[in-house]
PDB file of C-alpha atoms in Angstrom:
ATOM      1  CA  MET H1477      -5.377  -9.920 -17.935  1.00  0.00           C
ATOM      2  CA  LEU H1478      -7.963 -10.555 -20.693  1.00  0.00           C
ATOM      3  CA  PHE H1479      -5.344  -9.686 -23.296  1.00  0.00           C
ATOM      4  CA  TYR H1480      -2.390 -11.111 -21.418  1.00  0.00           C
ATOM      5  CA  LYS H1481       0.339 -12.837 -23.396  1.00  0.00           C
ATOM      6  CA  ARG H1482       3.033 -14.824 -21.636  1.00  0.00           C
ATOM      7  CA  LYS H1483       6.111 -12.653 -21.439  1.00  0.00           C
ATOM      8  CA  ILE H1484       8.841 -14.612 -19.629  1.00  0.00           C
ATOM      9  CA  THR H1485      10.196 -17.432 -21.760  1.00  0.00           C
ATOM     10  CA  ASN H1486      13.683 -18.037 -20.346  1.00  0.00           C
ATOM     11  CA  LYS H1487      12.479 -20.313 -17.545  1.00  0.00           C
ATOM     12  CA  GLN H1488      14.425 -23.301 -16.260  1.00  0.00           C
ATOM     13  CA  ILE H1489      13.121 -26.114 -14.059  1.00  0.00           C
ATOM     14  CA  LEU H1490      14.328 -27.357 -10.673  1.00  0.00           C
ATOM     15  CA  GLU H1491      12.901 -30.683  -9.470  1.00  0.00           C
ATOM     16  CA  LEU H1492      13.796 -32.479  -6.263  1.00  0.00           C
ATOM     17  CA  PRO H1493      13.444 -36.260  -5.807  1.00  0.00           C
ATOM     18  CA  ASN H1494      10.126 -37.553  -4.462  1.00  0.00           C
ATOM     19  CA  THR H1495       8.248 -34.306  -5.056  1.00  0.00           C
ATOM     20  CA  LEU H1496       5.109 -33.663  -7.098  1.00  0.00           C
ATOM     21  CA  GLY H1497       5.779 -29.984  -7.674  1.00  0.00           C
ATOM     22  CA  ARG H1498       8.637 -28.161  -9.309  1.00  0.00           C
ATOM     23  CA  MET H1499      10.357 -24.795  -9.255  1.00  0.00           C
ATOM     24  CA  TYR H1500      10.664 -22.601 -12.323  1.00  0.00           C
ATOM     25  CA  TYR H1501      13.568 -20.171 -12.147  1.00  0.00           C
ATOM     26  CA  ASN H1502      15.427 -17.603 -14.241  1.00  0.00           C
ATOM     27  CA  ARG H1503      18.970 -18.442 -13.086  1.00  0.00           C
ATOM     28  CA  LEU H1504      20.778 -19.962 -10.131  1.00  0.00           C
ATOM     29  CA  PRO H1505      22.401 -17.510  -7.704  1.00  0.00           C
ATOM     30  CA  THR H1506      26.092 -16.766  -8.048  1.00  0.00           C
ATOM     31  CA  LYS H1507      28.508 -15.906  -5.253  1.00  0.00           C
ATOM     32  CA  ALA H1508      27.813 -12.240  -5.977  1.00  0.00           C
ATOM     33  CA  ASP H1509      24.072 -12.613  -5.259  1.00  0.00           C
ATOM     34  CA  THR H1510      22.859 -11.837  -1.767  1.00  0.00           C
ATOM     35  CA  ASN H1511      19.105 -12.318  -2.308  1.00  0.00           C
ATOM     36  CA  LEU H1512      16.694 -14.680  -4.005  1.00  0.00           C
ATOM     37  CA  LEU H1513      12.905 -14.580  -4.380  1.00  0.00           C
ATOM     38  CA  ILE H1514      10.388 -17.407  -4.052  1.00  0.00           C
ATOM     39  CA  TYR H1515       6.969 -16.716  -5.609  1.00  0.00           C
ATOM     40  CA  LEU H1516       3.767 -18.435  -4.495  1.00  0.00           C
ATOM     41  CA  SER H1517       0.583 -17.781  -6.446  1.00  0.00           C
ATOM     42  CA  GLY H1518      -2.948 -17.821  -5.049  1.00  0.00           C
ATOM     43  CA  GLY H1519      -5.922 -19.988  -5.942  1.00  0.00           C
ATOM     44  CA  PRO H1520      -6.836 -23.632  -5.311  1.00  0.00           C
ATOM     45  CA  THR H1521      -3.457 -24.811  -6.594  1.00  0.00           C
ATOM     46  CA  LEU H1522      -0.058 -23.131  -6.639  1.00  0.00           C
ATOM     47  CA  GLY H1523       1.103 -22.347 -10.152  1.00  0.00           C
ATOM     48  CA  TYR H1524       2.974 -20.093 -12.512  1.00  0.00           C
ATOM     49  CA  ARG H1525       0.108 -17.620 -12.983  1.00  0.00           C
ATOM     50  CA  ASP H1526      -0.208 -14.715 -15.398  1.00  0.00           C
ATOM     51  CA  TYR H1527       0.080 -12.120 -12.606  1.00  0.00           C
ATOM     52  CA  VAL H1528       3.275 -13.782 -11.355  1.00  0.00           C
ATOM     53  CA  ASP H1529       4.664 -13.706 -14.875  1.00  0.00           C
ATOM     54  CA  GLN H1530       3.671 -10.048 -15.237  1.00  0.00           C
ATOM     55  CA  THR H1531       5.495  -9.224 -12.002  1.00  0.00           C
ATOM     56  CA  LEU H1532       8.632 -10.992 -13.207  1.00  0.00           C
ATOM     57  CA  TYR H1533       8.380  -9.234 -16.561  1.00  0.00           C
ATOM     58  CA  ASN H1534       8.130  -5.851 -14.835  1.00  0.00           C
ATOM     59  CA  MET H1535      11.256  -6.667 -12.810  1.00  0.00           C
ATOM     60  CA  GLU H1536      13.104  -7.605 -15.988  1.00  0.00           C
ATOM     61  CA  CYS H1537      12.029  -4.389 -17.718  1.00  0.00           C
ATOM     62  CA  ASN H1538      13.399  -2.394 -14.784  1.00  0.00           C
ATOM     63  CA  ASN H1539      16.732  -4.249 -14.829  1.00  0.00           C
ATOM     64  CA  ILE H1540      16.129  -5.936 -11.467  1.00  0.00           C
ATOM     65  CA  ASN H1541      18.243  -9.034 -11.909  1.00  0.00           C
ATOM     66  CA  ILE H1542      17.469 -11.014  -8.744  1.00  0.00           C
ATOM     67  CA  PRO H1543      17.344 -14.840  -8.966  1.00  0.00           C
ATOM     68  CA  TRP H1544      13.706 -15.915  -8.646  1.00  0.00           C
ATOM     69  CA  PHE H1545      11.921 -19.231  -8.209  1.00  0.00           C
ATOM     70  CA  VAL H1546       8.216 -19.984  -8.748  1.00  0.00           C
ATOM     71  CA  TYR H1547       6.687 -23.081  -7.152  1.00  0.00           C
ATOM     72  CA  LYS H1548       4.132 -24.949  -9.241  1.00  0.00           C
ATOM     73  CA  ASN H1549       2.026 -27.934  -8.249  1.00  0.00           C
ATOM     74  CA  ALA H1550      -1.190 -28.544 -10.173  1.00  0.00           C
ATOM     75  CA  SER H1551      -2.137 -31.732  -8.311  1.00  0.00           C
ATOM     76  CA  GLU H1552      -2.313 -30.625  -4.665  1.00  0.00           C
ATOM     77  CA  PHE H1553      -4.446 -28.250  -2.645  1.00  0.00           C
ATOM     78  CA  PRO H1554      -1.953 -25.676  -1.233  1.00  0.00           C
ATOM     79  CA  ILE H1555      -2.158 -26.754   2.432  1.00  0.00           C
ATOM     80  CA  PHE H1556      -0.971 -30.230   1.398  1.00  0.00           C
ATOM     81  CA  ALA H1557       2.069 -28.803  -0.416  1.00  0.00           C
ATOM     82  CA  ILE H1558       3.571 -27.054   2.629  1.00  0.00           C
ATOM     83  CA  ASP H1559       6.027 -29.852   3.494  1.00  0.00           C
ATOM     84  CA  GLU H1560       7.155 -30.154  -0.110  1.00  0.00           C
ATOM     85  CA  ILE H1561       7.815 -26.429  -0.471  1.00  0.00           C
ATOM     86  CA  GLU H1562       9.779 -26.613   2.770  1.00  0.00           C
ATOM     87  CA  GLN H1563      12.068 -29.151   1.063  1.00  0.00           C
ATOM     88  CA  TYR H1564      12.761 -26.686  -1.746  1.00  0.00           C
ATOM     89  CA  VAL H1565      13.393 -23.846   0.705  1.00  0.00           C
ATOM     90  CA  ARG H1566      15.862 -25.932   2.704  1.00  0.00           C
ATOM     91  CA  TYR H1567      17.579 -27.018  -0.507  1.00  0.00           C
ATOM     92  CA  LEU H1568      17.998 -23.417  -1.694  1.00  0.00           C
ATOM     93  CA  ALA H1569      19.194 -22.289   1.741  1.00  0.00           C
ATOM     94  CA  LYS H1570      21.813 -25.046   1.803  1.00  0.00           C
ATOM     95  CA  GLU H1571      23.001 -24.580  -1.783  1.00  0.00           C
ATOM     96  CA  PHE H1572      23.123 -20.781  -1.640  1.00  0.00           C
ATOM     97  CA  PRO H1573      23.855 -19.838   1.995  1.00  0.00           C
ATOM     98  CA  GLN H1574      24.956 -16.338   1.007  1.00  0.00           C
ATOM     99  CA  CYS H1575      21.417 -15.449  -0.150  1.00  0.00           C
ATOM    100  CA  LYS H1576      18.609 -14.049   1.966  1.00  0.00           C
ATOM    101  CA  ILE H1577      15.290 -15.624   0.957  1.00  0.00           C
ATOM    102  CA  THR H1578      12.170 -13.522   0.421  1.00  0.00           C
ATOM    103  CA  PHE H1579       8.721 -14.959  -0.261  1.00  0.00           C
ATOM    104  CA  VAL H1580       6.586 -12.917  -2.649  1.00  0.00           C
ATOM    105  CA  SER H1581       3.147 -14.445  -2.275  1.00  0.00           C
ATOM    106  CA  PHE H1582      -0.368 -13.746  -3.499  1.00  0.00           C
ATOM    107  CA  CYS H1583      -3.673 -14.376  -1.677  1.00  0.00           C
ATOM    108  CA  PHE H1584      -3.780 -17.986  -0.393  1.00  0.00           C
ATOM    109  CA  GLY H1585      -0.093 -18.351  -1.272  1.00  0.00           C
ATOM    110  CA  SER H1586       0.690 -15.869   1.515  1.00  0.00           C
ATOM    111  CA  ILE H1587      -0.992 -18.093   4.081  1.00  0.00           C
ATOM    112  CA  ILE H1588       1.127 -20.989   2.832  1.00  0.00           C
ATOM    113  CA  ALA H1589       4.258 -18.807   3.032  1.00  0.00           C
ATOM    114  CA  THR H1590       3.648 -18.056   6.729  1.00  0.00           C
ATOM    115  CA  HIS H1591       3.245 -21.757   7.524  1.00  0.00           C
ATOM    116  CA  ILE H1592       6.486 -22.522   5.707  1.00  0.00           C
ATOM    117  CA  GLY H1593       8.163 -19.656   7.572  1.00  0.00           C
ATOM    118  CA  SER H1594       7.011 -21.217  10.835  1.00  0.00           C
ATOM    119  CA  LYS H1595       8.548 -24.574   9.858  1.00  0.00           C
ATOM    120  CA  VAL H1596      11.962 -23.148   8.907  1.00  0.00           C
ATOM    121  CA  LYS H1597      12.608 -20.976  11.953  1.00  0.00           C
ATOM    122  CA  ASP H1598      16.083 -22.505  12.130  1.00  0.00           C
ATOM    123  CA  LEU H1599      17.043 -20.975   8.772  1.00  0.00           C
ATOM    124  CA  VAL H1600      18.380 -17.459   9.232  1.00  0.00           C
ATOM    125  CA  GLN H1601      18.315 -16.965   5.445  1.00  0.00           C
ATOM    126  CA  VAL H1602      14.497 -16.826   5.378  1.00  0.00           C
ATOM    127  CA  ASN H1603      13.991 -13.233   6.438  1.00  0.00           C
ATOM    128  CA  LYS H1604      11.005 -11.705   4.631  1.00  0.00           C
ATOM    129  CA  ILE H1605       7.458 -12.468   3.466  1.00  0.00           C
ATOM    130  CA  ILE H1606       5.675  -9.988   1.186  1.00  0.00           C
ATOM    131  CA  ALA H1607       1.976 -10.901   1.309  1.00  0.00           C
ATOM    132  CA  ILE H1608      -0.048  -9.427  -1.556  1.00  0.00           C
ATOM    133  CA  ASP H1609      -3.844  -9.274  -1.091  1.00  0.00           C
ATOM    134  CA  SER H1610      -3.821 -12.066   1.458  1.00  0.00           C
ATOM    135  CA  PRO H1611      -6.887 -12.901   3.552  1.00  0.00           C
ATOM    136  CA  ASN H1612      -6.378 -13.734   7.216  1.00  0.00           C
ATOM    137  CA  SER H1613      -8.085 -17.104   6.668  1.00  0.00           C
ATOM    138  CA  ILE H1614      -8.998 -18.679   3.347  1.00  0.00           C
ATOM    139  CA  LEU H1615     -11.903 -20.582   4.938  1.00  0.00           C
ATOM    140  CA  GLU H1616     -13.341 -17.452   6.552  1.00  0.00           C
ATOM    141  CA  CYS H1617     -12.926 -15.694   3.227  1.00  0.00           C
ATOM    142  CA  LEU H1618     -14.876 -18.402   1.368  1.00  0.00           C
ATOM    143  CA  GLU H1619     -17.511 -18.592   4.104  1.00  0.00           C
ATOM    144  CA  ALA H1620     -18.206 -14.889   3.641  1.00  0.00           C
ATOM    145  CA  PHE H1621     -19.409 -15.598   0.087  1.00  0.00           C
ATOM    146  CA  LYS H1622     -22.023 -18.215   1.094  1.00  0.00           C
ATOM    147  CA  ASN H1623     -24.880 -15.703   1.106  1.00  0.00           C
ATOM    148  CA  TYR H1624     -23.450 -13.222  -1.373  1.00  0.00           C
ATOM    149  CA  TRP H1625     -24.459 -12.746  -5.015  1.00  0.00           C
ATOM    150  CA  PHE H1626     -20.853 -13.272  -6.124  1.00  0.00           C
ATOM    151  CA  ARG H1627     -20.345 -16.951  -5.217  1.00  0.00           C
ATOM    152  CA  PHE H1628     -16.560 -17.069  -5.265  1.00  0.00           C
ATOM    153  CA  ASP H1629     -16.691 -20.157  -3.037  1.00  0.00           C
ATOM    154  CA  ILE H1630     -18.420 -22.119  -5.838  1.00  0.00           C
ATOM    155  CA  TYR H1631     -15.680 -21.162  -8.293  1.00  0.00           C
ATOM    156  CA  ILE H1632     -12.987 -22.329  -5.859  1.00  0.00           C
ATOM    157  CA  ILE H1633     -14.757 -25.599  -5.107  1.00  0.00           C
ATOM    158  CA  LYS H1634     -15.228 -26.363  -8.800  1.00  0.00           C
ATOM    159  CA  SER H1635     -11.501 -25.791  -9.329  1.00  0.00           C
ATOM    160  CA  ILE H1636     -10.604 -27.992  -6.367  1.00  0.00           C
ATOM    161  CA  GLN H1637     -12.869 -30.756  -7.623  1.00  0.00           C
ATOM    162  CA  THR H1638     -11.039 -30.735 -10.936  1.00  0.00           C
ATOM    163  CA  VAL H1639      -7.741 -31.264  -9.136  1.00  0.00           C
ATOM    164  CA  PHE H1640      -8.788 -33.743  -6.455  1.00  0.00           C
ATOM    165  CA  PHE H1641     -11.093 -35.941  -8.497  1.00  0.00           C
ATOM    166  CA  LYS H1642      -8.457 -36.331 -11.183  1.00  0.00           C
ATOM    167  CA  ARG H1643      -5.908 -37.522  -8.647  1.00  0.00           C
ATOM    168  CA  TYR H1644      -8.309 -39.317  -6.299  1.00  0.00           C
ATOM    169  CA  PRO H1645     -11.039 -40.777  -8.539  1.00  0.00           C
ATOM    170  CA  GLU H1646     -12.446 -42.785  -5.629  1.00  0.00           C
ATOM    171  CA  LEU H1647     -13.741 -39.502  -4.163  1.00  0.00           C
ATOM    172  CA  THR H1648     -15.848 -38.760  -7.229  1.00  0.00           C
ATOM    173  CA  LYS H1649     -18.570 -41.228  -6.257  1.00  0.00           C
ATOM    174  CA  LYS H1650     -18.533 -40.264  -2.588  1.00  0.00           C
ATOM    175  CA  PHE H1651     -19.176 -36.592  -3.339  1.00  0.00           C
ATOM    176  CA  SER H1652     -21.248 -37.026  -6.506  1.00  0.00           C
ATOM    177  CA  ASN H1653     -24.447 -35.768  -4.844  1.00  0.00           C
ATOM    178  CA  TYR H1654     -22.862 -32.802  -3.088  1.00  0.00           C
ATOM    179  CA  SER H1655     -24.332 -29.508  -4.313  1.00  0.00           C
ATOM    180  CA  TYR H1656     -22.076 -26.768  -5.640  1.00  0.00           C
ATOM    181  CA  LEU H1657     -24.266 -24.336  -3.701  1.00  0.00           C
ATOM    182  CA  LYS H1658     -22.658 -25.722  -0.548  1.00  0.00           C
ATOM    183  CA  GLY H1659     -19.219 -24.656  -1.672  1.00  0.00           C
ATOM    184  CA  TYR H1660     -17.778 -23.832   1.745  1.00  0.00           C
ATOM    185  CA  ASP H1661     -19.229 -26.948   3.425  1.00  0.00           C
ATOM    186  CA  PHE H1662     -17.980 -29.059   0.533  1.00  0.00           C
ATOM    187  CA  LEU H1663     -14.427 -27.800   1.090  1.00  0.00           C
ATOM    188  CA  ILE H1664     -14.559 -28.651   4.793  1.00  0.00           C
ATOM    189  CA  GLU H1665     -15.796 -32.192   4.102  1.00  0.00           C
ATOM    190  CA  LEU H1666     -13.311 -32.760   1.290  1.00  0.00           C
ATOM    191  CA  THR H1667     -10.250 -31.627   3.239  1.00  0.00           C
ATOM    192  CA  LYS H1668     -11.329 -33.795   6.193  1.00  0.00           C
ATOM    193  CA  GLU H1669     -10.686 -36.775   3.896  1.00  0.00           C
ATOM    194  CA  PHE H1670      -6.997 -35.912   4.234  1.00  0.00           C
ATOM    195  CA  VAL H1671      -6.825 -34.079   7.557  1.00  0.00           C
ATOM    196  CA  ASN H1672      -9.043 -35.766  10.145  1.00  0.00           C
ATOM    197  CA  ASP H1673      -9.233 -32.843  12.541  1.00  0.00           C
ATOM    198  CA  GLU H1674     -11.427 -29.974  11.312  1.00  0.00           C
ATOM    199  CA  ASN H1675      -9.593 -27.601  13.669  1.00  0.00           C
ATOM    200  CA  GLU H1676      -6.317 -28.544  11.963  1.00  0.00           C
ATOM    201  CA  VAL H1677      -7.855 -27.710   8.582  1.00  0.00           C
ATOM    202  CA  LYS H1678      -8.887 -24.308   9.905  1.00  0.00           C
ATOM    203  CA  ARG H1679      -5.443 -23.753  11.423  1.00  0.00           C
ATOM    204  CA  LEU H1680      -3.717 -24.476   8.128  1.00  0.00           C
ATOM    205  CA  SER H1681      -6.073 -22.115   6.318  1.00  0.00           C
ATOM    206  CA  LYS H1682      -5.074 -19.159   8.561  1.00  0.00           C
ATOM    207  CA  LEU H1683      -2.003 -16.965   8.626  1.00  0.00           C
ATOM    208  CA  ASN H1684       0.638 -18.484  10.907  1.00  0.00           C
ATOM    209  CA  LEU H1685       2.335 -15.753  12.921  1.00  0.00           C
ATOM    210  CA  ASP H1686       4.643 -18.119  14.812  1.00  0.00           C
ATOM    211  CA  LEU H1687       7.642 -16.781  12.902  1.00  0.00           C
ATOM    212  CA  SER H1688      11.282 -16.129  13.667  1.00  0.00           C
ATOM    213  CA  PRO H1689      11.946 -12.693  15.178  1.00  0.00           C
ATOM    214  CA  TRP H1690      14.110 -11.771  12.182  1.00  0.00           C
ATOM    215  CA  ILE H1691      11.362 -12.385   9.609  1.00  0.00           C
ATOM    216  CA  THR H1692       9.681  -9.242   8.302  1.00  0.00           C
ATOM    217  CA  LEU H1693       6.035  -9.770   7.305  1.00  0.00           C
ATOM    218  CA  THR H1694       4.790  -7.063   4.928  1.00  0.00           C
ATOM    219  CA  PHE H1695       1.177  -6.783   3.744  1.00  0.00           C
ATOM    220  CA  ILE H1696       0.202  -5.123   0.473  1.00  0.00           C
ATOM    221  CA  HIS H1697      -3.559  -4.683  -0.011  1.00  0.00           C
ATOM    222  CA  SER H1698      -5.620  -3.551  -2.985  1.00  0.00           C
ATOM    223  CA  ILE H1699      -8.498  -1.525  -1.555  1.00  0.00           C
ATOM    224  CA  TYR H1700     -10.970  -2.782  -4.172  1.00  0.00           C
ATOM    225  CA  ASP H1701      -9.891  -6.397  -4.363  1.00  0.00           C
ATOM    226  CA  PRO H1702     -13.150  -8.410  -4.748  1.00  0.00           C
ATOM    227  CA  ILE H1703     -11.872 -11.403  -2.789  1.00  0.00           C
ATOM    228  CA  THR H1704     -10.130 -10.089   0.321  1.00  0.00           C
ATOM    229  CA  ASN H1705     -11.760  -7.440   2.483  1.00  0.00           C
ATOM    230  CA  TYR H1706      -9.426  -4.491   2.883  1.00  0.00           C
ATOM    231  CA  ARG H1707     -11.009  -3.055   6.052  1.00  0.00           C
ATOM    232  CA  ASP H1708     -11.117  -6.421   7.823  1.00  0.00           C
ATOM    233  CA  ASN H1709      -7.482  -7.059   7.001  1.00  0.00           C
ATOM    234  CA  ILE H1710      -6.385  -3.617   8.203  1.00  0.00           C
ATOM    235  CA  ASN H1711      -8.271  -4.125  11.471  1.00  0.00           C
ATOM    236  CA  PHE H1712      -6.594  -7.507  11.866  1.00  0.00           C
ATOM    237  CA  ILE H1713      -3.156  -5.996  11.304  1.00  0.00           C
ATOM    238  CA  ASN H1714      -3.795  -3.091  13.696  1.00  0.00           C
ATOM    239  CA  ASN H1715      -5.215  -5.271  16.469  1.00  0.00           C
ATOM    240  CA  PHE H1716      -3.036  -8.380  16.348  1.00  0.00           C
ATOM    241  CA  ILE H1717       0.244  -7.662  14.620  1.00  0.00           C
ATOM    242  CA  ARG H1718       1.463  -4.177  15.486  1.00  0.00           C
TER     243      ARG H1718
END
């Protein structure tokens, strides 16, 4: 991605009233379409990332002409965008009832996709989640880096600070003396400003398997992904899902 150049330029924008995020899309489904895709990126905020764009470009190059939508919200931590994404999903399901809806989600976005899937169990159109390099819990993933030479948790916290302190400047003073070296602990304390129960924060940061029986959950793992642990994830799948 060092030499990545944005490839998809024919994007359109869908915005619903009273929402902070938006959906980018290539085209609206027609009566002939039977499927649509919703992409969720990973990271501290959900966006239209380079790897999402590359995936869409590859589809275009292979003449896969499925309507796709990419949710972007640069002002919210993903767990606080779940209800808003649900609004978009319900809108698309209502407007295009002939289409089955598949989530294509990366890393933390996959955790968000499972929580949305749990909230829309009444929608038969939502029938598949493809989770790409998703950890079982984003908090457990970050905690694993606390004593590791590659401090991924510090990178995430720095990114979250940029988002939260811009939107909630009153938090800047409160957390001004908090060390970056306490990245994981910082995240717990920061999210508790918005979700009082620490157990609820941990619940939202985990995969939600309370899904409709017709939803297919597919995991795709890169063996050498530096963020998610392949062996841990495979053990989780073997022990708790199959």
